Every structure is written in structure tokens, then in C-alpha cells.
XYZ file of C-alpha atoms in Angstrom:
409
model
C -2.416 5.562 -66.415
C -1.274 4.621 -69.910
C 2.211 4.189 -71.203
C 2.922 5.535 -74.719
C 5.961 5.966 -76.892
C 6.359 9.497 -75.607
C 6.116 8.438 -71.960
C 3.341 7.958 -69.460
C 0.016 9.684 -69.946
C -2.901 9.960 -67.528
C -6.310 10.454 -69.086
C -8.633 13.123 -67.838
C -11.215 10.550 -66.875
C -8.655 8.621 -64.833
C -7.542 11.828 -63.140
C -11.090 12.759 -62.169
C -11.896 9.210 -61.018
C -8.838 9.031 -58.789
C -9.507 12.490 -57.348
C -13.122 11.664 -56.545
C -12.086 8.364 -54.987
C -9.578 10.181 -52.779
C -12.196 12.734 -51.693
C -14.933 10.160 -51.020
C -12.577 7.843 -49.161
C -12.864 10.163 -46.148
C -16.351 11.750 -46.467
C -16.452 13.334 -43.002
C -13.106 14.993 -43.458
C -14.179 16.225 -46.890
C -17.404 17.628 -45.390
C -15.539 19.503 -42.669
C -13.005 20.726 -45.209
C -15.686 22.225 -47.430
C -17.568 23.804 -44.499
C -15.604 27.044 -44.696
C -16.253 27.344 -48.433
C -19.939 26.557 -47.904
C -20.213 29.325 -45.305
C -18.340 31.798 -47.489
C -20.373 31.165 -50.636
C -23.633 31.075 -48.686
C -22.791 34.359 -46.973
C -22.070 36.023 -50.316
C -25.312 34.743 -51.866
C -27.342 35.773 -48.808
C -25.633 39.155 -48.648
C -26.284 40.088 -52.261
C -29.735 38.483 -52.269
C -30.894 40.284 -49.123
C -29.344 43.528 -50.384
C -31.251 43.301 -53.675
C -34.443 42.324 -51.858
C -34.037 45.141 -49.355
C -33.410 47.629 -52.143
C -36.542 46.482 -53.934
C -38.451 46.618 -50.651
C -37.250 50.144 -49.999
C -38.640 51.206 -53.366
C -41.967 49.606 -52.475
C -42.032 51.028 -48.951
C -40.055 54.182 -49.597
C -40.833 57.113 -47.328
C -43.707 58.390 -49.449
C -43.812 61.714 -47.642
C -40.342 62.451 -48.965
C -40.677 60.720 -52.311
C -43.937 62.489 -53.183
C -43.173 66.041 -52.062
C -42.221 68.806 -54.478
C -41.708 72.313 -53.092
C -41.590 75.320 -55.426
C -40.399 78.742 -54.291
C -39.648 81.954 -56.184
C -36.059 83.047 -56.542
C -34.976 86.022 -54.476
C -36.441 89.302 -55.743
C -38.306 87.478 -58.522
C -41.595 89.194 -57.616
C -39.989 92.620 -57.782
C -39.448 92.676 -61.539
C -41.359 95.756 -62.815
C -44.281 95.055 -65.092
C -44.157 91.266 -64.783
C -46.331 90.826 -61.707
C -45.937 88.052 -59.154
C -43.972 84.999 -60.181
C -46.464 82.635 -58.510
C -50.158 83.456 -58.310
C -52.788 82.090 -55.955
C -54.099 80.022 -58.845
C -50.953 77.850 -58.683
C -52.818 74.731 -57.401
C -55.203 74.869 -60.364
C -52.306 75.195 -62.781
C -50.421 72.303 -61.237
C -53.518 70.111 -61.065
C -53.318 69.791 -64.854
C -49.978 67.992 -64.604
C -50.117 64.213 -64.756
C -49.197 62.784 -61.350
C -50.359 65.692 -59.175
C -52.503 64.559 -56.236
C -52.968 67.900 -54.452
C -51.237 71.257 -54.170
C -51.384 74.246 -51.845
C -50.067 77.783 -52.241
C -48.796 79.327 -49.006
C -47.888 82.759 -47.691
C -46.434 82.651 -44.187
C -45.634 85.406 -41.739
C -41.891 85.914 -41.308
C -40.554 84.391 -38.045
C -39.607 87.811 -36.687
C -42.903 89.424 -37.680
C -45.511 86.991 -36.365
C -48.451 88.745 -34.658
C -49.644 87.535 -31.272
C -52.750 85.386 -31.264
C -55.381 85.521 -28.515
C -58.680 83.761 -27.945
C -60.390 86.960 -26.716
C -60.029 90.731 -26.897
C -59.320 91.188 -23.198
C -55.659 91.722 -22.351
C -55.125 90.659 -18.735
C -51.588 91.459 -17.509
C -51.881 88.795 -14.801
C -52.308 85.955 -17.264
C -50.673 84.811 -20.469
C -53.465 85.217 -23.004
C -51.459 85.835 -26.187
C -49.674 83.026 -27.960
C -46.843 83.114 -30.474
C -48.389 80.923 -33.152
C -47.648 80.614 -36.810
C -49.873 82.577 -39.154
C -50.309 81.563 -42.793
C -52.523 82.201 -45.774
C -53.297 79.077 -47.798
C -55.476 77.883 -50.616
C -58.261 75.392 -49.977
C -56.190 72.279 -50.733
C -54.012 72.509 -47.622
C -55.302 69.419 -45.745
C -54.900 67.185 -48.785
C -51.518 68.547 -49.862
C -50.050 68.281 -46.355
C -51.601 64.860 -45.688
C -53.756 66.110 -42.812
C -57.465 66.025 -42.029
C -60.211 68.219 -40.678
C -60.771 67.227 -37.038
C -63.684 69.531 -36.299
C -65.833 71.919 -38.320
C -64.720 72.486 -41.887
C -62.013 74.086 -43.964
C -62.884 77.338 -45.682
C -63.923 77.118 -49.331
C -63.681 79.178 -52.520
C -66.745 81.192 -51.481
C -65.058 82.313 -48.253
C -62.023 83.377 -50.253
C -64.073 85.270 -52.848
C -66.055 87.117 -50.160
C -62.926 88.009 -48.155
C -64.556 86.414 -45.093
C -62.853 86.847 -41.735
C -62.658 83.147 -41.015
C -59.790 81.023 -39.775
C -58.867 77.383 -39.357
C -56.708 76.388 -36.411
C -54.169 73.643 -36.189
C -54.982 71.196 -33.415
C -52.052 72.341 -31.248
C -52.990 76.007 -31.761
C -56.568 75.227 -30.720
C -55.327 73.460 -27.604
C -53.112 76.368 -26.612
C -55.961 78.849 -27.130
C -58.424 76.673 -25.237
C -60.792 76.211 -28.166
C -62.463 72.827 -28.108
C -65.937 73.586 -29.509
C -67.014 75.350 -32.688
C -70.795 75.374 -32.293
C -70.664 78.742 -30.507
C -68.543 80.335 -33.282
C -65.423 81.155 -31.231
C -63.155 83.951 -32.407
C -59.417 84.474 -32.291
C -57.540 87.740 -32.577
C -54.454 87.802 -34.771
C -52.884 90.991 -33.556
C -55.964 93.188 -33.394
C -57.840 91.503 -36.208
C -60.699 89.168 -35.219
C -61.365 85.924 -37.110
C -64.166 83.423 -36.633
C -62.868 79.901 -36.164
C -64.750 77.527 -38.467
C -62.518 74.459 -38.314
C -59.671 72.591 -36.671
C -57.167 70.550 -38.707
C -54.513 68.119 -37.564
C -52.829 64.734 -38.007
C -50.420 66.319 -40.474
C -47.997 63.810 -41.910
C -46.206 66.568 -43.796
C -45.352 70.074 -42.496
C -46.301 69.316 -38.874
C -45.607 72.958 -37.985
C -49.100 73.800 -39.258
C -50.547 71.987 -36.249
C -49.588 75.121 -34.254
C -50.713 77.694 -36.802
C -53.647 79.926 -37.649
C -54.629 79.483 -41.296
C -56.691 82.142 -43.070
C -57.942 82.695 -46.641
C -55.457 84.441 -48.984
C -57.783 87.399 -49.695
C -58.435 88.066 -46.022
C -54.738 87.668 -45.198
C -53.868 90.283 -47.834
C -56.523 92.684 -46.521
C -55.924 92.310 -42.783
C -52.466 90.873 -42.226
C -50.370 92.060 -45.155
C -49.686 88.534 -46.429
C -49.881 89.011 -50.193
C -47.421 87.146 -52.388
C -47.187 83.354 -52.497
C -44.080 82.277 -50.638
C -44.075 78.662 -51.753
C -46.152 75.911 -53.266
C -46.188 72.370 -51.866
C -47.257 69.615 -54.245
C -48.295 66.108 -53.228
C -47.543 63.760 -56.116
C -48.098 60.158 -56.989
C -45.210 57.859 -56.167
C -42.646 58.114 -58.952
C -44.078 61.303 -60.502
C -42.141 63.842 -58.409
C -39.268 64.192 -60.852
C -41.575 64.802 -63.816
C -43.640 67.386 -61.933
C -40.501 69.113 -60.682
C -39.409 69.610 -64.291
C -42.822 70.714 -65.569
C -43.990 72.889 -62.667
C -42.106 76.100 -63.598
C -43.590 76.034 -67.080
C -47.077 75.395 -65.713
C -46.802 78.240 -63.190
C -45.152 80.914 -65.334
C -43.928 79.858 -68.795
C -41.991 83.059 -69.436
C -39.970 82.992 -66.224
C -39.059 79.344 -65.660
C -35.477 80.202 -64.729
C -36.638 82.178 -61.691
C -38.021 79.183 -59.801
C -36.345 77.050 -57.206
C -37.752 73.533 -57.165
C -36.942 71.028 -54.416
C -37.623 67.472 -55.557
C -36.838 64.169 -53.806
C -34.007 61.931 -55.019
C -34.825 59.177 -57.470
C -35.995 55.814 -56.151
C -33.291 54.000 -58.083
C -30.667 56.018 -56.249
C -32.263 55.086 -52.932
C -32.321 51.408 -53.855
C -28.685 51.561 -54.931
C -27.733 53.223 -51.664
C -29.476 50.505 -49.643
C -27.785 47.761 -51.605
C -24.399 49.416 -51.175
C -24.908 49.763 -47.422
C -25.980 46.146 -46.947
C -23.238 44.866 -49.227
C -20.636 46.894 -47.371
C -21.655 45.364 -44.046
C -21.664 41.723 -45.067
C -19.320 41.444 -48.029
C -16.266 41.482 -45.788
C -17.822 38.701 -43.696
C -18.401 36.591 -46.779
C -14.856 37.109 -48.041
C -13.500 36.253 -44.599
C -15.447 32.999 -44.629
C -14.035 32.228 -48.072
C -10.516 32.826 -46.779
C -11.210 30.506 -43.854
C -12.533 27.915 -46.267
C -9.472 28.248 -48.496
C -7.152 27.840 -45.511
C -9.102 24.760 -44.440
C -8.799 23.170 -47.882
C -5.103 24.018 -48.032
C -4.434 22.518 -44.588
C -6.351 19.309 -45.252
C -4.800 18.906 -48.701
C -1.334 19.447 -47.279
C -1.993 16.872 -44.548
C -3.244 14.514 -47.240
C 0.038 14.959 -49.102
C 1.991 13.980 -45.995
C -0.257 10.966 -45.392
C 0.009 9.780 -48.975
C 3.753 10.028 -49.461
C 3.966 6.295 -50.156
C 1.239 6.509 -52.788
C 2.976 9.471 -54.408
C 6.316 7.607 -54.466
C 4.705 4.540 -55.996
C 3.030 6.608 -58.709
C 6.277 8.358 -59.484
C 8.082 5.015 -59.645
C 5.488 3.715 -62.092
C 6.183 6.631 -64.404
C 3.864 9.428 -63.286
C 5.373 12.839 -64.000
C 5.396 15.769 -61.575
C 2.576 17.423 -63.463
C 0.412 14.340 -63.020
C 0.854 14.408 -59.234
C 0.230 18.171 -59.119
C -2.849 17.829 -61.340
C -4.350 15.140 -59.129
C -4.089 17.198 -55.958
C -5.335 20.313 -57.749
C -8.362 18.397 -59.014
C -9.024 17.063 -55.506
C -8.984 20.555 -54.004
C -11.076 21.872 -56.915
C -13.648 19.143 -56.300
C -13.827 20.143 -52.641
C -14.283 23.763 -53.672
C -16.950 22.812 -56.225
C -18.914 20.884 -53.620
C -18.617 23.805 -51.235
C -19.766 26.239 -53.912
C -22.815 24.178 -54.885
C -23.892 23.520 -51.297
C -23.170 27.126 -50.296
C -25.174 28.555 -53.210
C -28.099 26.275 -52.410
C -27.943 27.191 -48.717
C -27.790 30.899 -49.593
C -30.821 30.689 -51.901
C -32.838 28.767 -49.301
C -31.880 31.323 -46.634
C -32.896 34.309 -48.768
C -36.225 32.694 -49.663
C -36.819 31.716 -46.028
C -36.191 35.266 -44.792
C -38.462 36.713 -47.478
C -41.248 34.247 -46.675
C -40.968 35.044 -42.961
C -41.082 38.801 -43.652
C -43.682 38.540 -46.443
C -41.238 40.068 -48.926
C -40.712 39.326 -52.587
C -37.304 37.666 -52.984
C -34.917 39.172 -55.525
C -32.071 36.872 -56.557
C -29.360 37.313 -59.142
C -29.288 34.047 -61.085
C -25.887 34.969 -62.469
C -24.502 35.042 -58.932
C -26.048 31.657 -58.115
C -24.570 30.132 -61.271
C -21.178 31.722 -60.621
C -21.014 30.499 -57.005
C -19.786 26.961 -57.881
C -17.157 28.499 -60.170
C -16.048 30.713 -57.298
C -15.791 27.597 -55.118
C -13.593 25.910 -57.743
C -11.377 28.993 -57.882
C -11.011 28.964 -54.094
C -10.180 25.275 -54.181
C -7.543 25.707 -56.896
C -5.900 28.570 -55.034
C -5.964 26.608 -51.779
C -4.547 23.474 -53.401
C -1.751 25.162 -55.336
C 0.865 24.947 -52.580
C 0.066 21.359 -51.472
C 0.088 20.246 -55.115
C 3.461 21.904 -55.588
C 4.782 20.143 -52.459
C 3.520 16.781 -53.700
C 5.013 17.270 -57.164
C 8.410 18.120 -55.631
C 8.728 14.736 -53.937
C 11.290 12.377 -55.489
C 10.186 8.745 -55.906
C 12.978 7.253 -53.781
C 12.562 9.758 -50.969
C 8.799 9.273 -51.017
C 9.111 5.468 -50.794
C 11.614 5.754 -47.951
C 9.371 8.199 -46.129
C 6.441 5.808 -46.401
């Protein structure tokens, strides 16, 4: 404290020194006071850090079956335009294979739900037993197992030669084979779709996409058109590389039929960035309130302890006022003390939050994602909490008159 011609002046260094001395005089009380701020800041850092990490993790472990599926269907009545032919031909997989990012594609024609023929494992119709099954019937190109993320369990899938020759062959889904009692293919079993016989040459299953085909009879497109009336392609399913679905969804209509791109309906998955943003928003929404609540608790703790300190230091305040300290000097000292407590809480809380995020990521074998701006801003947020918490106690201390303060001591 220095006395000048204009009155008494307290230097900034003196103010900081006195505030630090007051805080360090009771270290345990200061530690308990800053605990609420530490918890609040740490919770905020952990919340936003885990949210960013989880969002990044979701992009890395996004449901690939959804993120890599593009389904293309013709608009209603598109195939009925005179003179233009079918909107989608059976060569659709070959056309789409030229697009960068296509892994596999299959063109499908499926029997309508209300017009599915009965399927039997033999030609004998015994009224005393249930021999016919209501199974799905579909015509598909040769890339079905790859496009639907399945595999051939027994035998083989039909090839381009079977399609070109209009062979009466069929591939059963594993559930369809179980229902029909077909477990072996070495004796060339047959199934009857309605009254049409087909030789079973393979069984497919373990579908990760379109599991309904596990209970279906799959036949070549040419044979389906000849024997079952399944002619036009109903839809095309494309398996894409991760991140390429949006590009393929935009390019597919042009690749399939350049002159009629407006007549396609393309179902593409949402962008990965949108998914990551949604995850971050969900996690933030759950824990942000908790972090703010901890900050409020910390602010109340600082305010209470600072106010108690004012009451305990009435004599000191009176003596300072008697020696010439102005109200603003007293208020500034208590504000600096509460700001120091908030700063300590912010630094410790930010450090604890960073260590927690890294610890969780190490335990889960994740890659931590931290916003350095948030970590740097955490101490500033602690100072702001401290200043807000110390405003009322500082005002109370500055309101004390020197004589009343000395009498109260």
C-alpha cells in the first residue's frame, strides 16, 4: 500500500501477494472450497472429450451394413412408358460395378406378398401332412451372396452359364432348406415352386443384410421370367465401401439409365458426420447439465467460504480502511482471492478431466479426441466462476465502515 498525493494506492503486485497469502494461509479450506469447481470443470472436460471420442469412434465402428447400403428402385409406372423399355435391366450390377466405391451389387425381382406360389420338396400332395411352404421366391443376379453379405453354405450359387441356358436350378436360403427338409445336395434334390420343378444346387445363409432371403427360393432371372412370370427388376441393392454410399447414390441413376434419371428412387444412408454429430449431441445433453450443476455447487462453495472469511477478517478490513484503503481496494482483494480459488479449481479440474478421458480411452483401446481450446478455456471458466461467486462477499466487505469493523473485531 502506497500513499500518494491523490490518496492511497495499492499496486497490483501487492494485491496479488496479499490475496495469495490469504488463500495459502488456510490450504485445507482452500482445497475444499475449490473442490466443487474442480468437479464442475472436470465434468465438462470429460463430457465434451468423451462425446468427441465417442463420435469419432462411431464413425470408425459405424453400422457398416447401414452405412454401406444403397437401394435403387424404379418409380411407380416407370417401366410402363411406351417405347422406352424397362427402367432397370438385369445388367444393372455390371453397370454399377464401374462406379468407384462399389463392392458388389445384385438386381432382384421378387414375387408380390399376395402372389407367392407354394413351395414343396416333392410332387406328391398328401392332404394329411403339410408339405407346401409359403416361402419367398425371388429372381436374382449372380452377385447376391456378396451384395447381401452372405455366404454359400453348401453346393454353389448359379453362374452366368445357368442364366444364359435358362436352367431350371434354384438356390435355397438356409431356413427354406430346413423347412423343406433338404440337408444334402449330392443326390440333386428338387423343389416345386407352384408346379414348376427346380433342381437345388446350393444353400446360402449367414446373411448380414436382407435376412429375409434365408427363407427364400432364389432362381436365375431368365428361368424366373420363363416359369414364374418374374420379369422386371424390382430393385437393386448395392454394397459400397465405407464412405462411398453418398457418391454412388448420386451416380447410380446415370449409370443405370442416363436418359431417365428422374424416374429412380434411391435410398442412401445418412452421412457419417451427421451420425457423429448426433452422438456428440446425445452425450453432451446427458452430462452437460451435470457439469453445470457441479459448477454451481462450486460457485456456492466459494461464495460461502469467502463470505465467512469476510466475517472472520472484519478487524483486518477495519484496520486497512483506517490506514487509508478505499472500498474498491477491499472489494478488489476479495475478488482476487475468489478468482484465485476459481483459477486453481479450473486448472486442477482441466487436468483431472484430461487424465480421465485419456484413462478411459486407454482402457477401451480408443483414440482420445480432445479439444485443446476447451482445455485452455477451462482455467478462464474457473476464474469467471470465482469472480461471480466472490462478487457478493466482496461487496459486503467493501460496505464495512472502518469504525464499525474495528468495534466488531
